[in-house]
Amino acid sequence: MILQSEVPTRTLVTGATGFVGRALLSSARDLTWRAAVRSVPGGMEAEVACVGDIDEKTDWNGALADVDCVVHLAAHVHVMNPSAQDARDFERINVLGTERLARAAAKVGVKRFIYLSSIKVNGEKTEAHPFRADDPPAPKDEYGRSKLNAERLLAAIEAGGDMRVAVIRPPLVYGPSVRGNFKRLLALVNSGLPLPLGSVRNKRSLVSVWNLCDLIGCLVRRAEPASGVFLVADDELLSTAELVRRMALLMHRRPRLLALPPPFLNLLGKLTGRGAEVRRLCDSLVLDTAPTRERLGWTPPLPTDAGLERTVSWYLGQLSA
């Protein structure tokens, strides 16, 4: 068991082979990591503990030995059209699996638990003001609700013991190995096809994987464990149209943007069964990260343009590989 004023000596990270996990291990080499994995992967530099599937039955005893901090990244991730099995996995992995790990960590004396949640706990779009950490939760889908339920269980575990829990709610995370809508947008811009987004004047918070990992590292390195909810984003807000322009510039392509009104785009989305995807392209989603910066003395180290440049470079490299 460690004192509140000590920096962790060994940190267990789940989801270590995933998009954020790999970036975290490679960007914070000064920290001592133990990677919780299903099976031993190739090329893993960190110490490894095989735990199998993460759910309500996972045995964490060996993985947590001599660990004084946990970074929990593993999750059943958001999908556009979730199935009944996805709904069961959100509950089994994101909720019950998180509870199982947190209770095991608290039992062995872990003092800090850092949980990667999602801004979807707050909702899908902002209107009157940016999302804040203390806003009433308003998740709109099963994934968002699973993250909220996990946060509530973690709060109850924290209240009953000495382990401090820091919850991070990021917006869309981009960087090498990004998937989903961001990768599809990269492909569309690179194709040179005209995109009907020229009239979209929304504002979106994004966060590069490097800035997200820097915040996680900040929370791990703090002399005193942090507690509470922390929103994270890059410094700059971008409209979808501006994001397309910057991607095109980095790809040395001319941005081809058609000016179709967002209401018409939303109608097209409904008619084609892609309403949720179109709404994400047209709606605003802005995070108020000032409390995170003030409480932790932290600022995002990487400018948005630099993060986009690295991501586009990775994407183009994948095409030529």
PDB file of N, CA and C in Angstrom, residues 18-64:
ATOM      1  N   GLY A  18      -4.795  -1.834 -27.760  1.00  0.00           N
ATOM      2  CA  GLY A  18      -5.736  -1.060 -28.544  1.00  0.00           C
ATOM      3  C   GLY A  18      -5.166   0.258 -29.027  1.00  0.00           C
ATOM      4  N   PHE A  19      -6.007   1.033 -29.672  1.00  0.00           N
ATOM      5  CA  PHE A  19      -5.648   2.324 -30.270  1.00  0.00           C
ATOM      6  C   PHE A  19      -4.997   3.254 -29.254  1.00  0.00           C
ATOM      7  N   VAL A  20      -5.672   3.491 -28.126  1.00  0.00           N
ATOM      8  CA  VAL A  20      -5.129   4.392 -27.107  1.00  0.00           C
ATOM      9  C   VAL A  20      -4.038   3.705 -26.298  1.00  0.00           C
ATOM     10  N   GLY A  21      -4.218   2.433 -25.997  1.00  0.00           N
ATOM     11  CA  GLY A  21      -3.261   1.722 -25.165  1.00  0.00           C
ATOM     12  C   GLY A  21      -1.862   1.684 -25.751  1.00  0.00           C
ATOM     13  N   ARG A  22      -1.751   1.371 -27.027  1.00  0.00           N
ATOM     14  CA  ARG A  22      -0.430   1.327 -27.657  1.00  0.00           C
ATOM     15  C   ARG A  22       0.229   2.708 -27.659  1.00  0.00           C
ATOM     16  N   ALA A  23      -0.573   3.737 -27.921  1.00  0.00           N
ATOM     17  CA  ALA A  23      -0.024   5.100 -27.916  1.00  0.00           C
ATOM     18  C   ALA A  23       0.442   5.484 -26.515  1.00  0.00           C
ATOM     19  N   LEU A  24      -0.297   5.067 -25.497  1.00  0.00           N
ATOM     20  CA  LEU A  24       0.075   5.399 -24.120  1.00  0.00           C
ATOM     21  C   LEU A  24       1.400   4.755 -23.741  1.00  0.00           C
ATOM     22  N   LEU A  25       1.556   3.476 -24.023  1.00  0.00           N
ATOM     23  CA  LEU A  25       2.786   2.778 -23.638  1.00  0.00           C
ATOM     24  C   LEU A  25       4.000   3.336 -24.368  1.00  0.00           C
ATOM     25  N   SER A  26       3.812   3.764 -25.616  1.00  0.00           N
ATOM     26  CA  SER A  26       4.950   4.288 -26.380  1.00  0.00           C
ATOM     27  C   SER A  26       5.268   5.739 -26.032  1.00  0.00           C
ATOM     28  N   SER A  27       4.288   6.480 -25.499  1.00  0.00           N
ATOM     29  CA  SER A  27       4.514   7.899 -25.231  1.00  0.00           C
ATOM     30  C   SER A  27       4.963   8.178 -23.800  1.00  0.00           C
ATOM     31  N   ALA A  28       4.788   7.222 -22.914  1.00  0.00           N
ATOM     32  CA  ALA A  28       5.129   7.439 -21.497  1.00  0.00           C
ATOM     33  C   ALA A  28       6.121   6.372 -21.053  1.00  0.00           C
ATOM     34  N   ARG A  29       7.293   6.375 -21.657  1.00  0.00           N
ATOM     35  CA  ARG A  29       8.288   5.343 -21.387  1.00  0.00           C
ATOM     36  C   ARG A  29       8.984   5.523 -20.044  1.00  0.00           C
ATOM     37  N   ASP A  30       8.780   6.682 -19.417  1.00  0.00           N
ATOM     38  CA  ASP A  30       9.385   6.885 -18.100  1.00  0.00           C
ATOM     39  C   ASP A  30       8.611   6.170 -17.006  1.00  0.00           C
ATOM     40  N   LEU A  31       7.397   5.710 -17.310  1.00  0.00           N
ATOM     41  CA  LEU A  31       6.563   5.033 -16.320  1.00  0.00           C
ATOM     42  C   LEU A  31       6.704   3.520 -16.464  1.00  0.00           C
ATOM     43  N   THR A  32       6.475   2.815 -15.381  1.00  0.00           N
ATOM     44  CA  THR A  32       6.556   1.356 -15.384  1.00  0.00           C
ATOM     45  C   THR A  32       5.163   0.785 -15.576  1.00  0.00           C
ATOM     46  N   TRP A  33       4.961   0.125 -16.708  1.00  0.00           N
ATOM     47  CA  TRP A  33       3.642  -0.386 -17.068  1.00  0.00           C
ATOM     48  C   TRP A  33       3.589  -1.905 -16.954  1.00  0.00           C
ATOM     49  N   ARG A  34       2.422  -2.396 -16.586  1.00  0.00           N
ATOM     50  CA  ARG A  34       2.100  -3.817 -16.748  1.00  0.00           C
ATOM     51  C   ARG A  34       0.846  -3.865 -17.617  1.00  0.00           C
ATOM     52  N   ALA A  35       0.926  -4.537 -18.742  1.00  0.00           N
ATOM     53  CA  ALA A  35      -0.176  -4.573 -19.699  1.00  0.00           C
ATOM     54  C   ALA A  35      -1.056  -5.791 -19.448  1.00  0.00           C
ATOM     55  N   ALA A  36      -2.335  -5.554 -19.174  1.00  0.00           N
ATOM     56  CA  ALA A  36      -3.303  -6.640 -19.030  1.00  0.00           C
ATOM     57  C   ALA A  36      -3.832  -6.982 -20.420  1.00  0.00           C
ATOM     58  N   VAL A  37      -3.602  -8.220 -20.869  1.00  0.00           N
ATOM     59  CA  VAL A  37      -3.959  -8.627 -22.225  1.00  0.00           C
ATOM     60  C   VAL A  37      -4.698  -9.965 -22.194  1.00  0.00           C
ATOM     61  N   ARG A  38      -5.420 -10.251 -23.279  1.00  0.00           N
ATOM     62  CA  ARG A  38      -6.076 -11.555 -23.399  1.00  0.00           C
ATOM     63  C   ARG A  38      -5.045 -12.658 -23.581  1.00  0.00           C
ATOM     64  N   SER A  39      -4.095 -12.427 -24.488  1.00  0.00           N
ATOM     65  CA  SER A  39      -3.016 -13.376 -24.740  1.00  0.00           C
ATOM     66  C   SER A  39      -1.768 -12.571 -25.085  1.00  0.00           C
ATOM     67  N   VAL A  40      -0.609 -13.181 -24.945  1.00  0.00           N
ATOM     68  CA  VAL A  40       0.645 -12.450 -25.122  1.00  0.00           C
ATOM     69  C   VAL A  40       0.798 -12.019 -26.577  1.00  0.00           C
ATOM     70  N   PRO A  41       0.878 -10.687 -26.847  1.00  0.00           N
ATOM     71  CA  PRO A  41       1.043 -10.211 -28.217  1.00  0.00           C
ATOM     72  C   PRO A  41       2.521 -10.103 -28.577  1.00  0.00           C
ATOM     73  N   GLY A  42       2.799 -10.033 -29.869  1.00  0.00           N
ATOM     74  CA  GLY A  42       4.172  -9.815 -30.312  1.00  0.00           C
ATOM     75  C   GLY A  42       4.537  -8.344 -30.228  1.00  0.00           C
ATOM     76  N   GLY A  43       5.802  -8.060 -29.939  1.00  0.00           N
ATOM     77  CA  GLY A  43       6.283  -6.684 -29.952  1.00  0.00           C
ATOM     78  C   GLY A  43       5.860  -5.841 -28.771  1.00  0.00           C
ATOM     79  N   MET A  44       5.356  -6.442 -27.710  1.00  0.00           N
ATOM     80  CA  MET A  44       4.950  -5.681 -26.535  1.00  0.00           C
ATOM     81  C   MET A  44       6.156  -5.455 -25.638  1.00  0.00           C
ATOM     82  N   GLU A  45       6.530  -4.196 -25.432  1.00  0.00           N
ATOM     83  CA  GLU A  45       7.708  -3.880 -24.629  1.00  0.00           C
ATOM     84  C   GLU A  45       7.416  -3.898 -23.136  1.00  0.00           C
ATOM     85  N   ALA A  46       6.176  -3.631 -22.752  1.00  0.00           N
ATOM     86  CA  ALA A  46       5.828  -3.582 -21.331  1.00  0.00           C
ATOM     87  C   ALA A  46       5.731  -4.990 -20.741  1.00  0.00           C
ATOM     88  N   GLU A  47       5.834  -5.060 -19.437  1.00  0.00           N
ATOM     89  CA  GLU A  47       5.548  -6.296 -18.718  1.00  0.00           C
ATOM     90  C   GLU A  47       4.107  -6.693 -19.002  1.00  0.00           C
ATOM     91  N   VAL A  48       3.842  -7.985 -19.169  1.00  0.00           N
ATOM     92  CA  VAL A  48       2.523  -8.449 -19.608  1.00  0.00           C
ATOM     93  C   VAL A  48       1.905  -9.376 -18.565  1.00  0.00           C
ATOM     94  N   ALA A  49       0.591  -9.220 -18.361  1.00  0.00           N
ATOM     95  CA  ALA A  49      -0.183 -10.140 -17.529  1.00  0.00           C
ATOM     96  C   ALA A  49      -1.383 -10.599 -18.343  1.00  0.00           C
ATOM     97  N   CYS A  50      -1.494 -11.905 -18.571  1.00  0.00           N
ATOM     98  CA  CYS A  50      -2.614 -12.449 -19.346  1.00  0.00           C
ATOM     99  C   CYS A  50      -3.816 -12.647 -18.428  1.00  0.00           C
ATOM    100  N   VAL A  51      -4.927 -12.001 -18.767  1.00  0.00           N
ATOM    101  CA  VAL A  51      -6.124 -12.081 -17.917  1.00  0.00           C
ATOM    102  C   VAL A  51      -7.318 -12.659 -18.665  1.00  0.00           C
ATOM    103  N   GLY A  52      -7.168 -12.948 -19.950  1.00  0.00           N
ATOM    104  CA  GLY A  52      -8.303 -13.444 -20.728  1.00  0.00           C
ATOM    105  C   GLY A  52      -9.311 -12.339 -20.985  1.00  0.00           C
ATOM    106  N   ASP A  53     -10.568 -12.720 -21.140  1.00  0.00           N
ATOM    107  CA  ASP A  53     -11.622 -11.742 -21.392  1.00  0.00           C
ATOM    108  C   ASP A  53     -11.881 -10.905 -20.151  1.00  0.00           C
ATOM    109  N   ILE A  54     -12.255  -9.647 -20.368  1.00  0.00           N
ATOM    110  CA  ILE A  54     -12.601  -8.761 -19.262  1.00  0.00           C
ATOM    111  C   ILE A  54     -14.116  -8.744 -19.100  1.00  0.00           C
ATOM    112  N   ASP A  55     -14.581  -9.267 -17.979  1.00  0.00           N
ATOM    113  CA  ASP A  55     -16.007  -9.293 -17.683  1.00  0.00           C
ATOM    114  C   ASP A  55     -16.173  -9.459 -16.186  1.00  0.00           C
ATOM    115  N   GLU A  56     -17.357  -9.898 -15.767  1.00  0.00           N
ATOM    116  CA  GLU A  56     -17.634 -10.001 -14.339  1.00  0.00           C
ATOM    117  C   GLU A  56     -16.943 -11.184 -13.675  1.00  0.00           C
ATOM    118  N   LYS A  57     -16.230 -12.030 -14.448  1.00  0.00           N
ATOM    119  CA  LYS A  57     -15.577 -13.209 -13.891  1.00  0.00           C
ATOM    120  C   LYS A  57     -14.048 -13.148 -13.947  1.00  0.00           C
ATOM    121  N   THR A  58     -13.486 -12.095 -14.483  1.00  0.00           N
ATOM    122  CA  THR A  58     -12.035 -12.010 -14.670  1.00  0.00           C
ATOM    123  C   THR A  58     -11.286 -12.120 -13.334  1.00  0.00           C
ATOM    124  N   ASP A  59     -10.247 -12.928 -13.336  1.00  0.00           N
ATOM    125  CA  ASP A  59      -9.388 -13.055 -12.151  1.00  0.00           C
ATOM    126  C   ASP A  59      -8.235 -12.049 -12.282  1.00  0.00           C
ATOM    127  N   TRP A  60      -8.244 -11.024 -11.420  1.00  0.00           N
ATOM    128  CA  TRP A  60      -7.264  -9.942 -11.493  1.00  0.00           C
ATOM    129  C   TRP A  60      -6.126 -10.104 -10.489  1.00  0.00           C
ATOM    130  N   ASN A  61      -6.122 -11.164  -9.700  1.00  0.00           N
ATOM    131  CA  ASN A  61      -5.165 -11.268  -8.597  1.00  0.00           C
ATOM    132  C   ASN A  61      -3.715 -11.162  -9.062  1.00  0.00           C
ATOM    133  N   GLY A  62      -3.320 -11.952 -10.054  1.00  0.00           N
ATOM    134  CA  GLY A  62      -1.938 -11.909 -10.517  1.00  0.00           C
ATOM    135  C   GLY A  62      -1.584 -10.596 -11.178  1.00  0.00           C
ATOM    136  N   ALA A  63      -2.510 -10.067 -11.970  1.00  0.00           N
ATOM    137  CA  ALA A  63      -2.230  -8.828 -12.701  1.00  0.00           C
ATOM    138  C   ALA A  63      -2.049  -7.645 -11.765  1.00  0.00           C
ATOM    139  N   LEU A  64      -2.729  -7.670 -10.618  1.00  0.00           N
ATOM    140  CA  LEU A  64      -2.691  -6.534  -9.692  1.00  0.00           C
ATOM    141  C   LEU A  64      -1.585  -6.640  -8.648  1.00  0.00           C
TER     142      LEU A  64
END
